[in-house]
Short mmCIF file of C-alpha atoms and ligand atoms in Angstrom, two decimals:
data_model
loop_
_atom_site.label_atom_id
_atom_site.label_comp_id
_atom_site.label_asym_id
_atom_site.label_seq_id
_atom_site.Cartn_x
_atom_site.Cartn_y
_atom_site.Cartn_z
CA UNK A 1 26.95 10.39 -4.10
CA UNK A 2 27.47 13.70 -2.39
CA UNK A 3 25.41 15.04 0.47
CA UNK A 4 23.54 13.55 3.38
CA UNK A 5 21.45 10.50 2.56
CA UNK A 6 17.70 10.93 2.38
CA UNK A 7 17.21 7.45 3.77
CA UNK A 8 19.63 5.66 6.01
CA UNK A 9 19.05 2.12 7.27
CA UNK A 10 21.40 0.82 9.93
CA UNK A 11 21.59 -2.82 10.98
CA UNK A 12 17.90 -3.42 10.37
CA UNK A 13 16.54 -6.87 11.08
CA UNK A 14 13.03 -8.20 11.16
CA UNK A 15 12.57 -11.56 12.80
CA UNK A 16 9.34 -13.54 13.02
CA UNK A 17 8.64 -16.37 15.42
CA UNK A 18 7.23 -19.33 13.51
CA UNK A 19 6.60 -22.21 15.92
CA UNK A 20 9.96 -23.06 17.43
CA UNK A 21 12.00 -21.37 14.74
CA UNK A 22 12.82 -17.76 14.06
CA UNK A 23 12.39 -16.57 10.47
CA UNK A 24 14.97 -13.92 9.68
CA UNK A 25 12.95 -12.07 7.04
CA UNK A 26 15.57 -9.32 7.12
CA UNK A 27 18.95 -9.68 8.76
CA UNK A 28 21.28 -6.83 9.63
CA UNK A 29 20.63 -4.73 6.52
CA UNK A 30 22.29 -1.35 6.10
CA UNK A 31 21.98 1.07 3.20
CA UNK A 32 22.05 4.75 2.33
CA UNK A 33 19.87 6.20 -0.40
CA UNK A 34 20.06 9.71 -1.83
CA UNK A 35 17.77 12.16 -3.56
CA UNK A 36 17.72 11.56 -7.31
CA UNK A 37 18.72 7.90 -7.07
CA UNK A 38 16.82 5.03 -8.62
CA UNK A 39 17.64 1.88 -6.69
CA UNK A 40 16.57 -1.61 -7.63
CA UNK A 41 16.04 -4.35 -5.06
CA UNK A 42 16.25 -7.90 -6.35
CA UNK A 43 16.50 -11.39 -4.93
CA UNK A 44 14.60 -14.66 -4.95
CA UNK A 45 11.09 -14.96 -3.59
CA UNK A 46 11.18 -14.92 0.21
CA UNK A 47 14.56 -13.16 0.37
CA UNK A 48 13.21 -10.18 2.32
CA UNK A 49 12.58 -7.59 -0.39
CA UNK A 50 9.09 -6.65 0.76
CA UNK A 51 10.19 -6.66 4.38
CA UNK A 52 13.01 -4.24 3.59
CA UNK A 53 10.59 -1.95 1.77
CA UNK A 54 8.04 -2.05 4.60
CA UNK A 55 10.74 -1.14 7.10
CA UNK A 56 12.04 1.70 4.91
CA UNK A 57 8.44 2.88 4.48
CA UNK A 58 7.78 2.92 8.23
CA UNK A 59 5.00 0.36 7.86
CA UNK A 60 6.81 -2.26 9.96
CA UNK A 61 9.24 -1.62 12.80
CA UNK A 62 12.61 -3.37 12.67
CA UNK A 63 13.24 -5.96 15.37
CA UNK A 64 16.76 -4.50 15.63
CA UNK A 65 18.37 -1.50 14.00
CA UNK A 66 17.08 1.85 12.89
CA UNK A 67 15.81 3.90 9.97
CA UNK A 68 16.57 7.60 9.52
CA UNK A 69 14.77 9.74 6.95
CA UNK A 70 15.93 13.30 6.27
CA UNK A 71 18.31 13.03 9.18
CA UNK A 72 15.62 12.12 11.66
CA UNK A 73 15.62 8.77 13.40
CA UNK A 74 12.08 7.66 12.69
CA UNK A 75 11.99 3.91 13.12
CA UNK A 76 13.56 1.57 15.66
CA UNK A 77 12.22 -1.27 17.80
CA UNK A 78 9.22 -0.06 19.82
CA UNK A 79 8.90 3.21 17.88
CA UNK A 80 5.30 4.44 17.59
CA UNK A 81 4.80 4.00 13.84
CA UNK A 82 1.10 4.95 14.12
CA UNK A 83 2.23 8.36 15.30
CA UNK A 84 4.20 8.78 12.07
CA UNK A 85 1.15 8.85 9.80
CA UNK A 86 1.61 12.53 8.87
CA UNK A 87 5.36 12.03 8.40
CA UNK A 88 4.70 9.09 6.07
CA UNK A 89 2.07 11.01 4.13
CA UNK A 90 4.42 13.94 3.55
CA UNK A 91 7.60 11.98 2.88
CA UNK A 92 6.82 8.60 1.36
CA UNK A 93 4.84 7.48 -1.66
CA UNK A 94 4.01 3.78 -2.05
CA UNK A 95 3.26 1.79 -5.17
CA UNK A 96 2.34 -1.87 -4.83
CA UNK A 97 2.09 -4.81 -7.22
CA UNK A 98 -1.62 -4.25 -7.60
CA UNK A 99 -2.76 -0.69 -8.16
CA UNK A 100 -5.36 -0.90 -5.34
CA UNK A 101 -7.45 1.92 -6.76
CA UNK A 102 -10.83 2.74 -5.27
CA UNK A 103 -13.23 1.14 -7.78
CA UNK A 104 -16.07 3.67 -7.59
CA UNK A 105 -13.84 6.73 -8.04
CA UNK A 106 -12.51 8.04 -11.36
CA UNK A 107 -8.79 8.13 -12.09
CA UNK A 108 -8.67 11.83 -11.17
CA UNK A 109 -10.61 11.25 -7.95
CA UNK A 110 -8.31 8.39 -6.97
CA UNK A 111 -5.35 10.75 -7.19
CA UNK A 112 -7.15 13.73 -5.64
CA UNK A 113 -8.02 11.68 -2.55
CA UNK A 114 -4.34 11.59 -1.61
CA UNK A 115 -4.24 15.39 -1.73
CA UNK A 116 -7.48 15.86 0.14
CA UNK A 117 -6.17 13.65 2.95
CA UNK A 118 -3.31 16.17 3.15
CA UNK A 119 -5.91 18.98 3.52
CA UNK A 120 -5.76 20.33 -0.03
CA UNK A 121 -9.17 21.79 -1.00
CA UNK A 122 -11.20 19.69 -3.49
CA UNK A 123 -10.87 21.95 -6.57
CA UNK A 124 -7.08 22.46 -6.47
CA UNK A 125 -6.72 18.78 -5.57
CA UNK A 126 -8.71 17.81 -8.65
CA UNK A 127 -6.80 20.23 -10.87
CA UNK A 128 -3.42 18.95 -9.74
CA UNK A 129 -4.60 15.33 -10.05
CA UNK A 130 -5.52 16.01 -13.69
CA UNK A 131 -2.17 17.71 -14.28
CA UNK A 132 -0.29 14.72 -12.87
CA UNK A 133 -2.33 12.26 -14.92
CA UNK A 134 -1.68 14.32 -18.04
CA UNK A 135 2.04 14.21 -17.29
CA UNK A 136 1.78 10.43 -17.14
CA UNK A 137 0.00 10.34 -20.52
CA UNK A 138 -3.37 9.65 -18.97
CA UNK A 139 -5.07 12.92 -19.83
CA UNK A 140 -7.68 11.04 -21.86
CA UNK A 141 -8.48 8.74 -18.95
CA UNK A 142 -9.08 11.14 -16.05
CA UNK A 143 -12.83 10.50 -15.92
CA UNK A 144 -12.53 6.70 -16.22
CA UNK A 145 -13.11 4.38 -13.33
CA UNK A 146 -10.44 1.69 -12.75
CA UNK A 147 -12.50 -1.07 -14.44
CA UNK A 148 -12.27 0.95 -17.67
CA UNK A 149 -8.47 1.21 -17.52
CA UNK A 150 -5.87 -1.31 -18.64
CA UNK A 151 -3.47 -2.79 -16.09
CA UNK A 152 -0.70 -0.43 -17.19
CA UNK A 153 -3.02 2.56 -16.97
CA UNK A 154 -4.16 1.55 -13.49
CA UNK A 155 -0.57 1.27 -12.37
CA UNK A 156 0.20 4.74 -13.75
CA UNK A 157 -2.77 6.13 -11.81
CA UNK A 158 -1.33 4.47 -8.69
CA UNK A 159 2.02 6.14 -9.45
CA UNK A 160 0.29 9.51 -9.89
CA UNK A 161 -1.37 8.96 -6.50
CA UNK A 162 2.00 8.15 -4.92
CA UNK A 163 3.46 11.35 -6.41
CA UNK A 164 0.57 13.60 -5.40
CA UNK A 165 2.08 14.91 -2.19
CA UNK A 166 5.50 15.27 -3.81
CA UNK A 167 7.21 12.84 -1.44
CA UNK A 168 11.03 12.78 -1.49
CA UNK A 169 10.99 8.98 -1.09
CA UNK A 170 9.04 6.64 -3.37
CA UNK A 171 8.89 2.93 -2.64
CA UNK A 172 7.48 0.45 -5.13
CA UNK A 173 7.05 -3.29 -4.52
CA UNK A 174 7.05 -5.26 -7.79
CA UNK A 175 5.00 -2.57 -9.54
CA UNK A 176 5.38 -4.21 -12.95
CA UNK A 177 4.71 -7.82 -11.97
CA UNK A 178 1.19 -7.74 -13.40
CA UNK A 179 2.18 -5.96 -16.63
CA UNK A 180 3.45 -7.21 -19.96
CA UNK A 181 7.09 -6.48 -20.77
CA UNK A 182 6.41 -3.35 -22.84
CA UNK A 183 4.13 -1.77 -20.22
CA UNK A 184 6.48 -2.89 -17.48
CA UNK A 185 9.39 -1.18 -19.17
CA UNK A 186 7.35 2.01 -19.57
CA UNK A 187 6.55 2.06 -15.86
CA UNK A 188 10.23 1.54 -14.98
CA UNK A 189 11.24 4.34 -17.35
CA UNK A 190 8.71 6.52 -15.61
CA UNK A 191 10.39 5.85 -12.27
CA UNK A 192 13.72 6.73 -13.86
CA UNK A 193 12.31 10.09 -14.97
CA UNK A 194 10.68 10.74 -11.61
CA UNK A 195 14.02 10.19 -9.85
CA UNK A 196 15.81 12.60 -12.18
CA UNK A 197 13.24 15.30 -12.61
CA UNK A 198 11.71 15.38 -9.16
CA UNK A 199 15.01 14.57 -7.48
CA UNK A 200 13.16 11.87 -5.62
CA UNK A 201 14.79 8.80 -4.19
CA UNK A 202 12.99 5.87 -5.78
CA UNK A 203 13.43 2.28 -4.58
CA UNK A 204 11.83 -0.42 -6.70
CA UNK A 205 11.61 -4.12 -5.90
CA UNK A 206 11.73 -6.05 -9.14
CA UNK A 207 12.22 -9.57 -10.40
CA UNK A 208 12.61 -8.38 -13.96
CA UNK A 209 16.26 -8.39 -15.07
CA UNK A 210 15.32 -6.56 -18.29
CA UNK A 211 14.90 -3.26 -16.45
CA UNK A 212 18.09 -3.35 -14.43
CA UNK A 213 19.91 -1.09 -16.92
CA UNK A 214 17.74 1.82 -15.74
CA UNK A 215 18.93 1.69 -12.14
CA UNK A 216 21.76 3.63 -10.54
CA UNK A 217 22.31 0.80 -8.11
CA UNK A 218 20.95 -2.68 -7.58
CA UNK A 219 20.78 -4.18 -4.12
CA UNK A 220 20.50 -7.95 -4.05
CA UNK A 221 19.00 -9.83 -1.14
CA UNK A 222 19.34 -13.48 -0.22
CA UNK A 223 17.91 -15.06 2.92
CA UNK A 224 17.24 -11.65 4.42
CA UNK A 225 20.77 -10.36 3.90
CA UNK A 226 22.13 -7.84 1.44
CA UNK A 227 24.58 -9.95 -0.57
CA UNK A 228 25.61 -7.46 -3.21
CA UNK A 229 25.24 -3.86 -4.18
CA UNK A 230 26.14 -3.32 -7.80
CA UNK A 231 26.36 -0.03 -9.59
CA UNK A 232 23.88 -0.14 -12.45
CA UNK A 233 24.55 0.75 -16.03
CA UNK A 234 22.78 4.08 -15.85
CA UNK A 235 25.36 5.51 -13.47
CA UNK A 236 28.02 5.11 -16.15
CA UNK A 237 25.75 5.88 -19.06
CA UNK A 238 22.98 8.11 -17.73
CA UNK A 239 19.59 8.01 -19.40
CA UNK A 240 18.81 11.42 -20.82
CA UNK A 241 15.55 12.66 -19.35
CA UNK A 242 12.71 13.38 -21.73
CA UNK A 243 10.89 16.69 -21.37
CA UNK A 244 8.57 16.05 -18.49
CA UNK A 245 6.28 18.50 -16.77
CA UNK A 246 6.04 16.99 -13.30
CA UNK A 247 6.49 19.71 -10.72
N1 ADP B 301 4.32 -11.52 8.87
C1 ADP B 301 5.17 -12.55 8.70
N2 ADP B 301 5.19 -13.61 9.55
C2 ADP B 301 6.06 -14.63 9.38
N3 ADP B 301 6.96 -14.69 8.38
C3 ADP B 301 6.98 -13.70 7.51
C4 ADP B 301 6.10 -12.55 7.62
N4 ADP B 301 6.38 -11.71 6.59
C5 ADP B 301 7.37 -12.27 5.88
N5 ADP B 301 7.74 -13.46 6.42
C6 ADP B 301 8.78 -14.36 5.92
O1 ADP B 301 9.96 -13.59 5.76
C7 ADP B 301 10.65 -13.98 4.58
C8 ADP B 301 10.83 -12.78 3.68
O2 ADP B 301 9.56 -12.36 3.18
P1 ADP B 301 9.38 -11.17 2.15
O3 ADP B 301 10.04 -9.96 2.68
O4 ADP B 301 7.93 -11.07 1.84
O5 ADP B 301 10.19 -11.71 0.88
P2 ADP B 301 10.15 -11.27 -0.66
O6 ADP B 301 9.39 -9.98 -0.76
O7 ADP B 301 11.58 -11.18 -1.06
O8 ADP B 301 9.47 -12.38 -1.38
C9 ADP B 301 9.83 -15.10 3.96
O9 ADP B 301 10.39 -16.31 4.38
C10 ADP B 301 8.46 -14.88 4.53
O10 ADP B 301 7.76 -16.11 4.60
MG1 MG B 302 7.67 -9.48 -1.81
#
């Protein structure tokens, strides 16, 4: 990869005290991630995948080490992560295992909320939310509340919400775990397209080996340590992007 990394993690550890023992949830992890890359993070349960993502997303500080985003050192032990709320909002989109949509809002309103928090006026926020949902094949669902959406549809609304502020870094923690294999594959293909067409850096934690062909790189964790970093199939045989209207 050419150019400065969008995300750079250097020697990041996260240790928890548990009684007399120290749990090394993440241990001396370093990685660089670039715009346009789709990176998979795998490893057994408890290997530190979520911890790595939380540290990259500036939701947890590392016990040791540092995180730089767009060349700025933003996270290190004792950094004021609360003070980075606006930075997070503008630079990072999160997608979790469960869509966590607001139940009494429609799909469009759930997405528009993310824009309104960033001070976009209600009408343009609504219009762009609808546009994003249409791009994710949810144009017929914009007025539905979450209870009237399938699991896959809810997860696509959550992805639209994560994309709303056009963040350069998108972090997803097992976003397909609650979906069947067909829907799960569709969501992973969507991340692939987002990385290519928005030139976003997308990091996805996944247990599902069936999607690994879509990734540029797969980082494997074991006991909190990065044990391998394999180049995925798509780097050698790139997936051709479909026409896609995301701005
Ligand atoms: N807040 C916490 N307090 C104590 N231990 C934790 C905490 N968060 C995570 N851990 C431990 O750190 C390890 C890694 O957790 P996690 O990052 O959630 O793994 P994964 O996402 O790969 O399943 C696990 O052993 C987990 O129990
Ligand atoms: Mg996890």
